[in-house]
Coordinates of C-alpha atoms and ligand atoms in Angstrom, one line a residue:
M1 CA 0.2 0.0 0.0
G2 CA 1.4 2.7 -1.6
I3 CA 0.9 7.1 0.4
D4 CA -1.2 7.2 -1.9
G5 CA -3.8 4.6 -1.7
P6 CA -7.2 4.6 -1.0
W7 CA -9.0 4.4 2.5
V8 CA -8.5 1.2 4.6
I9 CA -10.1 -0.2 7.4
I10 CA -8.3 -1.5 10.2
D11 CA -10.8 -3.3 12.4
D12 CA -8.4 -3.2 15.4
S13 CA -11.1 -3.0 18.9
F14 CA -9.8 0.5 21.0
R15 CA -7.4 1.5 18.3
T16 CA -8.9 2.2 15.0
R17 CA -12.8 0.9 15.4
G18 CA -13.6 1.1 12.2
L19 CA -12.1 5.0 11.8
R20 CA -11.9 6.1 8.0
I21 CA -8.0 5.8 8.0
E22 CA -6.3 8.6 4.7
M23 CA -2.0 6.6 4.6
N24 CA -0.3 9.6 4.3
R25 CA -3.1 12.0 6.1
T26 CA -0.8 12.3 10.1
Y27 CA -1.5 15.0 13.2
I28 CA 0.7 16.0 15.9
T29 CA -0.1 16.9 19.4
T30 CA 1.8 19.6 21.9
P31 CA 1.0 19.2 25.7
I32 CA -1.0 22.4 26.4
Y33 CA 0.6 24.4 28.7
Y34 CA -0.3 25.9 31.4
V35 CA -0.2 30.0 31.3
N36 CA 0.9 30.8 34.6
A37 CA 4.3 32.0 33.7
A38 CA 6.5 32.6 30.9
P39 CA 7.3 30.0 28.2
H40 CA 10.2 28.4 28.5
L41 CA 12.9 26.0 27.6
G42 CA 11.1 23.1 28.3
H43 CA 7.9 24.1 26.0
A44 CA 9.8 25.4 22.9
H45 CA 11.9 21.8 23.4
T46 CA 8.5 19.9 22.6
T47 CA 6.8 22.3 20.5
V48 CA 9.9 22.6 17.8
M49 CA 10.3 18.5 18.0
A50 CA 6.9 18.3 16.8
D51 CA 7.3 21.1 13.6
I52 CA 10.6 19.2 12.8
L53 CA 8.3 16.4 12.5
K54 CA 5.5 17.9 11.0
R55 CA 7.4 19.2 8.3
Y56 CA 10.2 15.9 7.6
R57 CA 7.0 14.3 7.4
C58 CA 5.8 16.2 5.0
M59 CA 9.2 16.3 2.8
L60 CA 8.4 12.3 2.0
G61 CA 4.3 13.3 1.4
Y62 CA 2.8 13.4 4.4
D63 CA -0.1 15.8 4.9
V64 CA 1.0 16.6 8.9
F65 CA -1.3 18.6 10.9
L66 CA -0.2 20.2 13.9
S67 CA -2.2 21.5 17.0
T68 CA 0.0 22.7 20.2
G69 CA -2.2 26.1 22.6
T70 CA -2.6 26.9 26.0
D71 CA -4.5 25.2 29.0
E72 CA -6.0 28.4 31.1
H73 CA -8.1 26.7 33.4
G74 CA -6.9 25.2 37.2
Q75 CA -6.1 26.7 40.6
K76 CA -2.7 28.2 39.3
N77 CA -3.7 30.3 36.2
Q78 CA -6.6 31.3 38.7
E79 CA -4.5 32.6 41.2
A80 CA -1.6 33.6 38.9
A81 CA -4.4 36.2 36.9
A82 CA -5.5 37.7 40.6
K83 CA -1.6 38.4 41.3
S84 CA -1.3 40.2 37.3
G85 CA -4.2 42.8 39.1
L86 CA -5.9 42.4 35.1
S87 CA -9.3 41.2 34.8
T88 CA -9.0 37.2 35.0
D89 CA -9.6 37.1 30.8
E90 CA -7.6 39.9 29.9
Y91 CA -4.6 37.6 31.7
L92 CA -5.5 34.9 30.0
T93 CA -5.4 36.9 26.4
G94 CA -2.1 38.5 27.3
Q95 CA 0.0 35.1 28.4
S96 CA -1.9 32.9 25.8
D97 CA -0.6 35.4 23.1
A98 CA 2.7 35.2 24.6
F99 CA 2.7 31.8 23.4
R100 CA 1.8 32.1 20.4
R101 CA 4.9 34.2 19.3
A102 CA 6.8 32.2 20.8
F103 CA 6.1 30.4 18.9
D104 CA 5.6 32.0 16.2
L105 CA 9.3 33.2 16.9
L106 CA 11.0 29.9 17.1
G107 CA 9.2 28.8 13.5
V108 CA 6.7 26.6 14.8
D109 CA 4.1 26.0 12.2
Y110 CA 1.7 24.9 14.1
D111 CA -1.7 24.6 12.3
F112 CA -4.0 24.8 15.2
F113 CA -3.2 27.1 18.6
V114 CA -5.8 25.6 21.0
R115 CA -6.9 28.2 23.9
T116 CA -9.3 25.7 26.2
T117 CA -10.9 28.8 26.9
R118 CA -13.0 28.9 24.3
P119 CA -16.0 27.8 23.4
F120 CA -16.4 25.1 21.4
H121 CA -13.9 23.2 23.7
K122 CA -15.7 24.1 26.3
T123 CA -18.8 23.3 25.1
Q124 CA -17.0 19.2 24.0
V125 CA -15.9 18.6 27.0
Q126 CA -19.0 19.3 29.1
F127 CA -20.6 16.3 26.5
I128 CA -17.7 14.2 26.8
E129 CA -18.4 14.6 31.1
S130 CA -22.1 13.9 30.1
R131 CA -21.2 10.7 28.2
L132 CA -19.0 9.4 30.6
K133 CA -21.7 10.4 33.3
E134 CA -24.1 8.0 32.0
T135 CA -21.7 5.3 31.7
M136 CA -21.1 2.5 33.7
A137 CA -18.6 0.7 33.7
P138 CA -17.2 -2.6 32.8
D139 CA -17.8 -3.9 36.0
G140 CA -21.4 -2.7 36.0
E141 CA -21.1 -0.1 38.0
P142 CA -21.3 4.1 37.2
L143 CA -18.2 5.2 35.8
I144 CA -18.4 8.8 37.8
I145 CA -19.4 8.9 41.8
Q146 CA -19.4 11.8 44.1
K147 CA -17.3 10.7 47.2
L148 CA -15.5 12.0 50.6
Y149 CA -12.3 12.8 49.4
S150 CA -9.9 13.0 51.7
G151 CA -5.7 14.0 52.3
L152 CA -3.9 17.0 54.4
Y153 CA -5.0 20.2 52.6
C154 CA -2.5 23.0 51.9
S155 CA -4.8 26.6 52.9
G156 CA -1.7 28.4 50.8
C157 CA -1.8 26.5 47.9
E158 CA -5.5 25.4 48.0
Q159 CA -4.3 22.5 46.5
F160 CA -4.2 18.6 48.4
K161 CA -0.9 17.5 48.5
R162 CA 0.9 14.6 48.8
D163 CA 3.4 13.4 51.4
A164 CA 6.1 14.3 49.0
D165 CA 5.2 18.0 48.9
L166 CA 5.7 18.0 52.4
T167 CA 7.8 18.2 55.0
D168 CA 8.5 15.5 57.8
D169 CA 6.7 17.8 60.3
G170 CA 3.6 18.0 57.8
F171 CA 4.5 21.7 56.8
C172 CA 3.7 22.7 53.2
L173 CA 7.3 22.7 50.8
E174 CA 5.8 26.3 49.5
H175 CA 4.4 27.9 52.4
P176 CA 7.4 26.5 55.8
N177 CA 4.4 28.4 57.9
L178 CA 1.7 26.5 56.7
R179 CA 0.7 22.6 58.3
A180 CA -1.0 20.8 56.1
E181 CA -4.5 20.1 57.3
Q182 CA -6.1 16.8 57.6
T183 CA -9.7 17.9 55.2
E184 CA -12.6 16.6 53.4
E185 CA -14.2 17.9 50.6
N186 CA -17.0 15.9 48.0
N187 CA -15.9 15.5 44.8
Y188 CA -16.5 13.2 41.9
F189 CA -14.6 10.9 40.4
L190 CA -13.9 8.6 37.2
R191 CA -12.7 4.9 38.2
M192 CA -9.6 4.0 36.3
E193 CA -9.7 1.0 37.9
P194 CA -12.7 -1.7 35.5
Y195 CA -10.2 -0.3 32.6
R196 CA -6.6 -1.2 34.5
A197 CA -6.9 -5.2 32.1
D198 CA -8.1 -4.0 29.1
L199 CA -5.1 -1.0 29.0
V200 CA -2.6 -3.7 29.8
T201 CA -3.7 -6.2 27.2
Y202 CA -3.5 -3.7 23.9
V203 CA -0.6 -2.3 25.6
E204 CA 0.7 -5.1 25.1
K205 CA -1.0 -5.8 22.3
N206 CA 0.4 -2.6 20.8
A207 CA 4.0 -2.4 20.3
D208 CA 4.5 1.0 18.8
F209 CA 2.0 2.1 21.3
V210 CA 4.4 4.8 23.4
Q211 CA 8.2 5.4 21.9
P212 CA 10.2 4.9 22.8
E213 CA 10.4 0.8 24.1
Q214 CA 11.4 1.6 27.7
Y215 CA 8.0 4.0 28.7
R216 CA 6.6 1.1 27.2
Q217 CA 8.1 -0.5 30.3
E218 CA 7.1 2.0 32.8
L219 CA 3.7 2.1 31.1
L220 CA 2.8 -1.7 32.4
V221 CA 4.6 -1.0 35.7
M222 CA 2.7 2.1 36.0
L223 CA -0.7 -0.5 35.1
S224 CA 0.5 -4.1 37.1
Q225 CA -1.3 -1.9 40.7
P226 CA -4.2 -1.2 40.7
L227 CA -5.9 2.6 39.4
E228 CA -7.4 4.5 42.2
D229 CA -10.0 7.0 41.0
L230 CA -9.5 9.6 39.9
C231 CA -10.8 13.2 40.7
I232 CA -12.3 14.7 37.9
S233 CA -14.0 18.2 39.5
R234 CA -13.6 20.4 42.5
P235 CA -16.1 23.2 44.4
K236 CA -16.7 26.1 42.6
A237 CA -16.6 27.4 46.3
R238 CA -12.4 26.4 45.4
L239 CA -12.0 27.2 41.9
S240 CA -13.6 29.7 39.5
L241 CA -12.1 29.5 36.2
G242 CA -12.7 26.2 34.7
V243 CA -15.4 24.3 32.3
E244 CA -18.5 23.5 35.0
L245 CA -19.8 20.4 35.5
P246 CA -22.6 19.1 33.1
F247 CA -24.6 17.3 35.6
D248 CA -24.0 19.9 38.8
P249 CA -23.2 23.0 39.2
E250 CA -21.7 24.0 42.0
F251 CA -18.0 21.8 40.5
V252 CA -15.5 23.2 38.4
T253 CA -14.0 20.6 35.9
Y254 CA -10.2 19.1 37.5
V255 CA -7.5 19.6 34.6
W256 CA -7.1 16.0 33.2
I257 CA -10.2 15.6 31.0
D258 CA -10.4 18.8 30.3
A259 CA -6.7 19.5 29.4
L260 CA -6.4 16.6 27.7
V261 CA -9.7 16.6 25.4
N262 CA -7.9 19.5 23.2
Y263 CA -7.0 17.2 21.1
L264 CA -10.0 15.5 19.7
T265 CA -11.6 18.9 20.1
N266 CA -9.0 20.2 18.1
V267 CA -9.7 18.0 14.6
N268 CA -13.5 18.9 15.6
W269 CA -14.4 16.4 17.4
P270 CA -16.9 14.7 17.7
D271 CA -18.1 15.9 13.9
P272 CA -17.0 12.9 11.8
S273 CA -14.4 14.9 9.8
Y274 CA -11.9 14.1 12.5
E275 CA -11.3 11.1 12.4
T276 CA -8.8 10.9 9.1
R277 CA -6.8 13.3 11.1
W278 CA -7.2 11.3 15.2
A279 CA -6.1 7.8 12.9
G280 CA -3.2 9.2 12.6
V281 CA -2.5 10.8 15.6
E282 CA 0.8 11.4 17.7
H283 CA 0.9 12.9 20.8
L284 CA 4.6 14.4 21.7
I285 CA 5.5 14.3 24.8
G286 CA 8.1 15.0 27.9
K287 CA 8.4 12.0 30.5
D288 CA 7.0 13.7 33.0
I289 CA 2.9 13.5 31.4
L290 CA 3.1 10.1 31.2
K291 CA 1.0 8.7 33.2
T292 CA -1.5 11.4 32.5
H293 CA -1.2 10.5 28.9
G294 CA -0.5 6.3 29.1
V295 CA -3.0 5.2 31.9
F296 CA -5.5 8.9 32.3
W297 CA -6.2 9.6 28.6
P298 CA -6.5 6.3 27.3
I299 CA -8.9 5.2 29.6
I300 CA -11.2 8.2 29.6
L301 CA -11.0 7.4 25.7
M302 CA -12.3 4.1 26.0
A303 CA -14.7 5.5 28.1
A304 CA -16.3 7.5 26.2
N305 CA -16.0 5.0 23.4
V306 CA -13.4 7.0 21.0
P307 CA -11.0 4.7 19.4
L308 CA -7.2 4.9 21.8
P309 CA -4.3 7.6 20.0
R310 CA -1.9 5.8 17.2
R311 CA 0.9 6.6 19.1
I312 CA 2.6 8.9 22.3
S313 CA 6.3 9.4 21.1
V314 CA 7.9 10.5 24.3
H315 CA 11.8 12.0 24.7
A316 CA 13.8 13.2 28.8
H317 CA 14.5 16.7 29.2
W318 CA 17.4 19.0 29.6
L319 CA 19.6 19.3 32.0
G320 CA 21.6 23.2 33.0
A321 CA 25.6 23.2 33.2
G322 CA 26.8 20.5 35.0
G323 CA 23.9 18.0 34.4
Q324 CA 22.6 18.9 36.9
K325 CA 18.1 20.4 37.1
M326 CA 17.8 23.8 35.7
S327 CA 16.8 26.3 38.7
K328 CA 17.4 30.5 39.4
S329 CA 19.7 29.8 42.6
L330 CA 22.4 26.9 40.6
G331 CA 22.3 30.2 37.6
N332 CA 22.5 27.9 34.7
V333 CA 18.2 28.2 33.1
V334 CA 18.3 28.5 29.5
D335 CA 16.7 31.4 28.6
P336 CA 15.3 30.5 24.7
F337 CA 15.0 33.7 24.0
E338 CA 17.9 35.4 25.4
V339 CA 20.0 32.7 23.0
I340 CA 16.9 33.0 20.0
E341 CA 18.3 37.0 20.4
T342 CA 22.4 36.1 20.5
Y343 CA 22.5 33.2 17.7
G344 CA 19.1 33.0 16.2
A345 CA 16.1 30.5 16.5
S346 CA 17.2 28.5 13.3
A347 CA 21.1 28.3 15.9
L348 CA 18.5 26.9 18.8
R349 CA 16.7 24.5 16.7
W350 CA 19.4 23.3 15.6
F351 CA 20.8 22.7 19.1
L352 CA 17.4 20.7 20.0
A353 CA 17.9 18.5 17.4
R354 CA 21.2 17.2 17.8
N355 CA 21.7 17.1 21.0
M356 CA 18.1 15.8 22.5
R357 CA 17.5 12.8 23.4
V358 CA 14.8 11.0 23.8
T359 CA 15.8 7.8 26.6
S360 CA 18.1 9.8 28.7
D361 CA 18.3 13.3 29.6
S362 CA 20.7 16.3 27.6
Q363 CA 22.6 18.4 28.7
I364 CA 22.3 22.3 27.7
S365 CA 23.5 25.1 28.4
V366 CA 24.6 28.9 26.2
D367 CA 28.6 28.0 26.6
L368 CA 27.5 24.7 24.6
I369 CA 25.3 26.2 22.2
R370 CA 27.8 28.7 21.5
A371 CA 30.4 26.1 20.9
T372 CA 27.9 24.4 18.4
Y373 CA 26.9 27.0 16.5
N374 CA 30.9 28.1 15.9
T375 CA 31.3 24.9 14.8
E376 CA 28.7 23.5 13.7
L377 CA 26.9 26.2 12.1
A378 CA 28.9 29.0 11.8
N379 CA 32.7 26.9 10.5
Q380 CA 31.7 24.2 8.6
L381 CA 28.2 25.2 6.7
G382 CA 28.3 28.7 6.5
N383 CA 31.4 28.6 6.3
L384 CA 31.3 26.4 3.2
L385 CA 29.0 27.8 0.9
Q386 CA 30.1 31.1 1.4
R387 CA 34.1 30.4 0.5
L388 CA 32.4 27.9 -2.5
L389 CA 30.1 30.8 -3.1
K390 CA 32.4 34.1 -3.7
F391 CA 34.7 31.5 -5.1
S392 CA 32.5 31.0 -8.2
A393 CA 31.9 34.4 -8.4
A394 CA 35.2 35.4 -8.3
R395 CA 36.0 32.7 -11.0
F396 CA 32.9 32.3 -12.8
D397 CA 32.5 36.1 -14.0
G398 CA 29.3 36.3 -11.0
C399 CA 28.4 33.5 -11.9
L400 CA 27.8 29.8 -11.1
P401 CA 30.0 27.5 -12.7
A402 CA 28.9 25.0 -15.5
S403 CA 28.1 21.7 -14.1
D404 CA 29.4 19.2 -16.3
L405 CA 31.1 16.8 -13.7
D406 CA 34.5 15.6 -13.3
P407 CA 33.7 11.5 -12.4
K408 CA 35.7 11.1 -9.8
D409 CA 33.4 15.2 -8.2
N410 CA 30.1 13.1 -10.3
E411 CA 31.1 10.2 -7.6
H412 CA 32.2 12.5 -3.9
L413 CA 28.4 14.1 -5.1
K414 CA 27.3 10.9 -5.3
A415 CA 28.0 9.9 -1.6
I416 CA 26.6 13.2 -0.4
R417 CA 23.1 12.6 -1.7
Q418 CA 23.2 9.5 -0.3
L419 CA 23.9 10.6 2.7
V420 CA 21.3 13.0 2.8
C421 CA 18.9 10.2 1.2
N422 CA 19.8 8.3 4.9
A423 CA 19.4 11.0 6.8
Y424 CA 15.7 10.8 5.5
S425 CA 15.2 7.2 5.4
A426 CA 16.2 5.4 7.9
N427 CA 12.8 4.6 9.8
N428 CA 11.2 6.8 7.3
L429 CA 10.0 4.8 4.2
P430 CA 6.4 4.8 4.0
S431 CA 5.1 1.2 4.3
E432 CA 2.3 -1.4 5.7
A433 CA 5.0 -2.2 7.1
N434 CA 5.5 1.3 9.5
G435 CA 2.2 2.1 9.4
F436 CA 1.6 5.8 9.5
E437 CA 4.9 7.0 11.6
P438 CA 7.6 7.1 9.0
V439 CA 9.6 8.7 10.4
E440 CA 10.0 9.2 14.5
L441 CA 10.6 11.4 17.1
A442 CA 13.5 9.3 18.3
S443 CA 15.2 9.6 14.8
I444 CA 16.4 13.9 14.6
P445 CA 19.4 14.0 15.5
K446 CA 20.2 10.6 13.7
M447 CA 19.3 13.1 10.9
A448 CA 21.0 16.4 12.3
E449 CA 24.5 13.7 12.5
D450 CA 23.7 12.7 8.7
L451 CA 23.4 15.6 6.8
L452 CA 26.7 17.4 9.8
H453 CA 28.9 14.0 8.5
A454 CA 27.8 15.8 4.4
I455 CA 29.2 18.8 5.5
G456 CA 32.0 17.0 6.7
L457 CA 33.2 15.4 4.1
M458 CA 32.9 18.4 1.6
N459 CA 34.8 20.7 3.7
E460 CA 37.3 17.9 3.9
Y461 CA 37.0 17.2 -0.1
V462 CA 37.0 20.6 -1.3
T463 CA 40.5 21.0 1.6
R464 CA 42.4 18.2 0.2
E465 CA 40.9 18.7 -4.2
A466 CA 41.4 22.3 -3.8
P467 CA 40.5 24.1 -6.5
W468 CA 42.0 27.5 -4.7
T469 CA 45.1 26.5 -5.5
L470 CA 44.6 24.5 -9.3
I471 CA 43.3 27.5 -11.2
K472 CA 46.4 29.1 -11.1
E473 CA 47.2 27.0 -13.7
P474 CA 45.4 27.8 -16.7
A475 CA 44.3 24.4 -17.9
N476 CA 43.0 22.9 -14.0
A477 CA 40.0 25.4 -15.1
S478 CA 37.4 22.5 -16.2
R479 CA 38.4 20.6 -13.2
V480 CA 38.2 23.1 -11.2
Q481 CA 34.7 23.6 -12.2
S482 CA 34.1 20.1 -11.9
I483 CA 35.0 20.4 -7.9
V484 CA 33.0 23.4 -7.7
Y485 CA 29.7 22.5 -9.1
A486 CA 29.8 19.3 -7.3
N487 CA 30.2 20.4 -3.5
L488 CA 27.8 24.1 -3.8
D489 CA 25.1 20.7 -5.8
G490 CA 26.4 18.4 -2.7
L491 CA 25.0 21.8 0.1
R492 CA 22.1 22.6 -1.8
M493 CA 20.8 19.3 -1.4
V494 CA 22.0 19.2 2.7
L495 CA 20.4 22.2 2.8
E496 CA 16.5 20.8 1.4
G497 CA 18.2 18.0 3.6
L498 CA 17.9 20.9 6.9
W499 CA 14.4 22.9 5.7
P500 CA 12.9 20.6 8.9
I501 CA 15.6 21.8 11.3
M502 CA 17.0 24.6 10.5
P503 CA 13.9 25.7 7.9
D504 CA 14.7 29.9 7.8
I505 CA 18.6 29.1 7.0
A506 CA 17.9 26.6 4.5
N507 CA 15.5 29.0 2.7
R508 CA 17.9 31.6 2.7
G509 CA 21.3 29.4 2.0
L510 CA 18.6 28.2 -1.4
A511 CA 18.3 31.2 -1.7
M512 CA 22.1 32.6 -2.7
L513 CA 21.8 28.8 -5.2
G514 CA 18.9 30.5 -7.0
Q515 CA 16.7 28.1 -5.6
A516 CA 13.1 28.0 -4.9
P517 CA 12.2 27.9 -1.0
L518 CA 10.9 25.2 0.8
E519 CA 7.2 26.0 2.0
L520 CA 4.1 24.8 3.5
T521 CA 0.8 25.0 1.0
G522 CA -2.6 24.4 2.1
S523 CA -5.3 25.8 5.0
P524 CA -3.9 24.9 7.3
R525 CA -0.8 25.0 5.8
T526 CA -0.3 20.7 6.0
T527 CA 1.7 19.6 3.2
L528 CA 5.1 20.5 1.1
A529 CA 4.4 22.5 -1.9
G530 CA 5.2 21.0 -4.5
G531 CA 4.5 17.0 -2.4
R532 CA 6.5 15.3 -2.2
H533 CA 10.5 16.1 -2.0
E534 CA 12.5 13.6 -4.5
F535 CA 16.5 14.6 -3.9
I536 CA 18.3 14.3 -7.0
A537 CA 21.9 15.4 -7.8
G538 CA 22.8 18.4 -10.1
R539 CA 19.4 20.2 -10.1
L540 CA 21.3 23.9 -9.4
V541 CA 21.6 25.6 -12.3
G542 CA 25.1 25.9 -13.5
G543 CA 26.4 29.1 -14.9
A544 CA 23.2 31.0 -13.2
R545 CA 24.2 34.5 -11.9
I546 CA 24.8 34.4 -8.3
G547 CA 23.1 37.1 -6.0
V548 CA 24.0 38.9 -2.6
I549 CA 25.8 36.3 -0.7
E550 CA 25.1 36.9 3.1
T551 CA 27.1 35.8 6.4
L552 CA 24.2 32.8 7.3
F553 CA 26.5 32.7 10.7
P554 CA 27.6 34.9 11.8
R555 CA 30.8 35.0 13.9
I556 CA 29.8 35.5 17.7
E557 CA 32.5 35.5 20.8
T558 CA 32.6 34.9 23.9
I559 CA 31.5 38.5 25.6
A560 CA 34.1 39.0 28.2
Ligands
LIG601 ZN1 1.6 25.5 50.5

């Protein structure tokens, strides 16, 4: 089955349940972010990875819808709004706009930016809650129950606390003067235990449901113990910023159902048009929210009779300098906006793509970003492109060299092309075997590495063949032309390959080579203009006039 194949129906119980599937249509989600603080590196990371994955798959001919957005309900947001001195609405709008601007600045081409305060979302949260309220669990008992919740409550935080959030003496870590009080509160709960066995079977049967495998095993461990009921409400007296429960106006929805249901409402669920996107949905998450996405969410969906997500792709976290958790007191917090200000969004995207890992935490610091920027981007990529273009302009009368290739240079160009193709085909040729997932989150660093390797080979080649020396003998003119053409054409393919990671830099480089930019098209912008991209040697137009040669990565010295 090719990617342009007809509708396929896979009957696989919870997974697809007769959903209409289009092989080349996929849907990537990021978590939605609390607006009680400014966007930080963690938000930038997941959202940029989602964008890279989207562009990467679009290059392979897929139609990819990307959603992100802001979670604007709950206690923390309500408190932050109160402190801000603004009206709640003004506060939430201002904060949500800050996230949207941040993702624009990072070059993220999202197709839908959800605000959980939007009316359609709130209506559908109530719709699913009404459905759940009427549902009987597999054990024949009601799914949603009301009961007293008792626990240790901090009046400063206005939250129930876990033992880990308290000192040995029972004082709140955030309010050292307040001892958490044993408190009882009436709330609604969703019973999860009746679904545990089905979920375990599902996770065991679908080896790719959670990627990579390490997290699937963690999920199975979480599911090896009985599941506690999930609290889904807060009394309005305590929390007003939330979606009112459709079956009890004294309560608002507490966090999870409200937040997670965005993945459905973003694609118009329950309108049947949601189906073709939902059939290929992949949730990108950090490892800290595996339980909410791997346990709570599938059970909510099973209970509401909605097919489970196709895949949950998990990544690890970033540590600051010295491998320690970032914190203000250690002074090792990396502010993505300061990095963008100095190095540009592309350099940050490159660093994240090249160094992120899905199974283990990676280190990030401004020093590491500067070193990567200078050695990999400025010295290797930017310098090679600029040197070859300036040489070509000087030697070939302001033009690119002619395209006739010496056999040796032709072999070199073929090797470069192969590396670029490898970057795109490690696990990614669409086939029945891998279904919808042409490229995995985990393969992004490998892609960056393959492309960097190609750039390294070209640098070595040019240094070894030394066209600047050869040119001194008039008899070498055609060889010099061939060397320069082969490497500029190789750079063109590398720039095309880099487009998912650094779209802005790639297109600026391509423009210097007289090439049209790579762009997303459609409404929403879910496909690559021109369709599936092929890496074909010889597309550089020999003899074309060279435009303005710019410096893609101005060298940045350490600021003393
Ligand atoms: Zn507290």
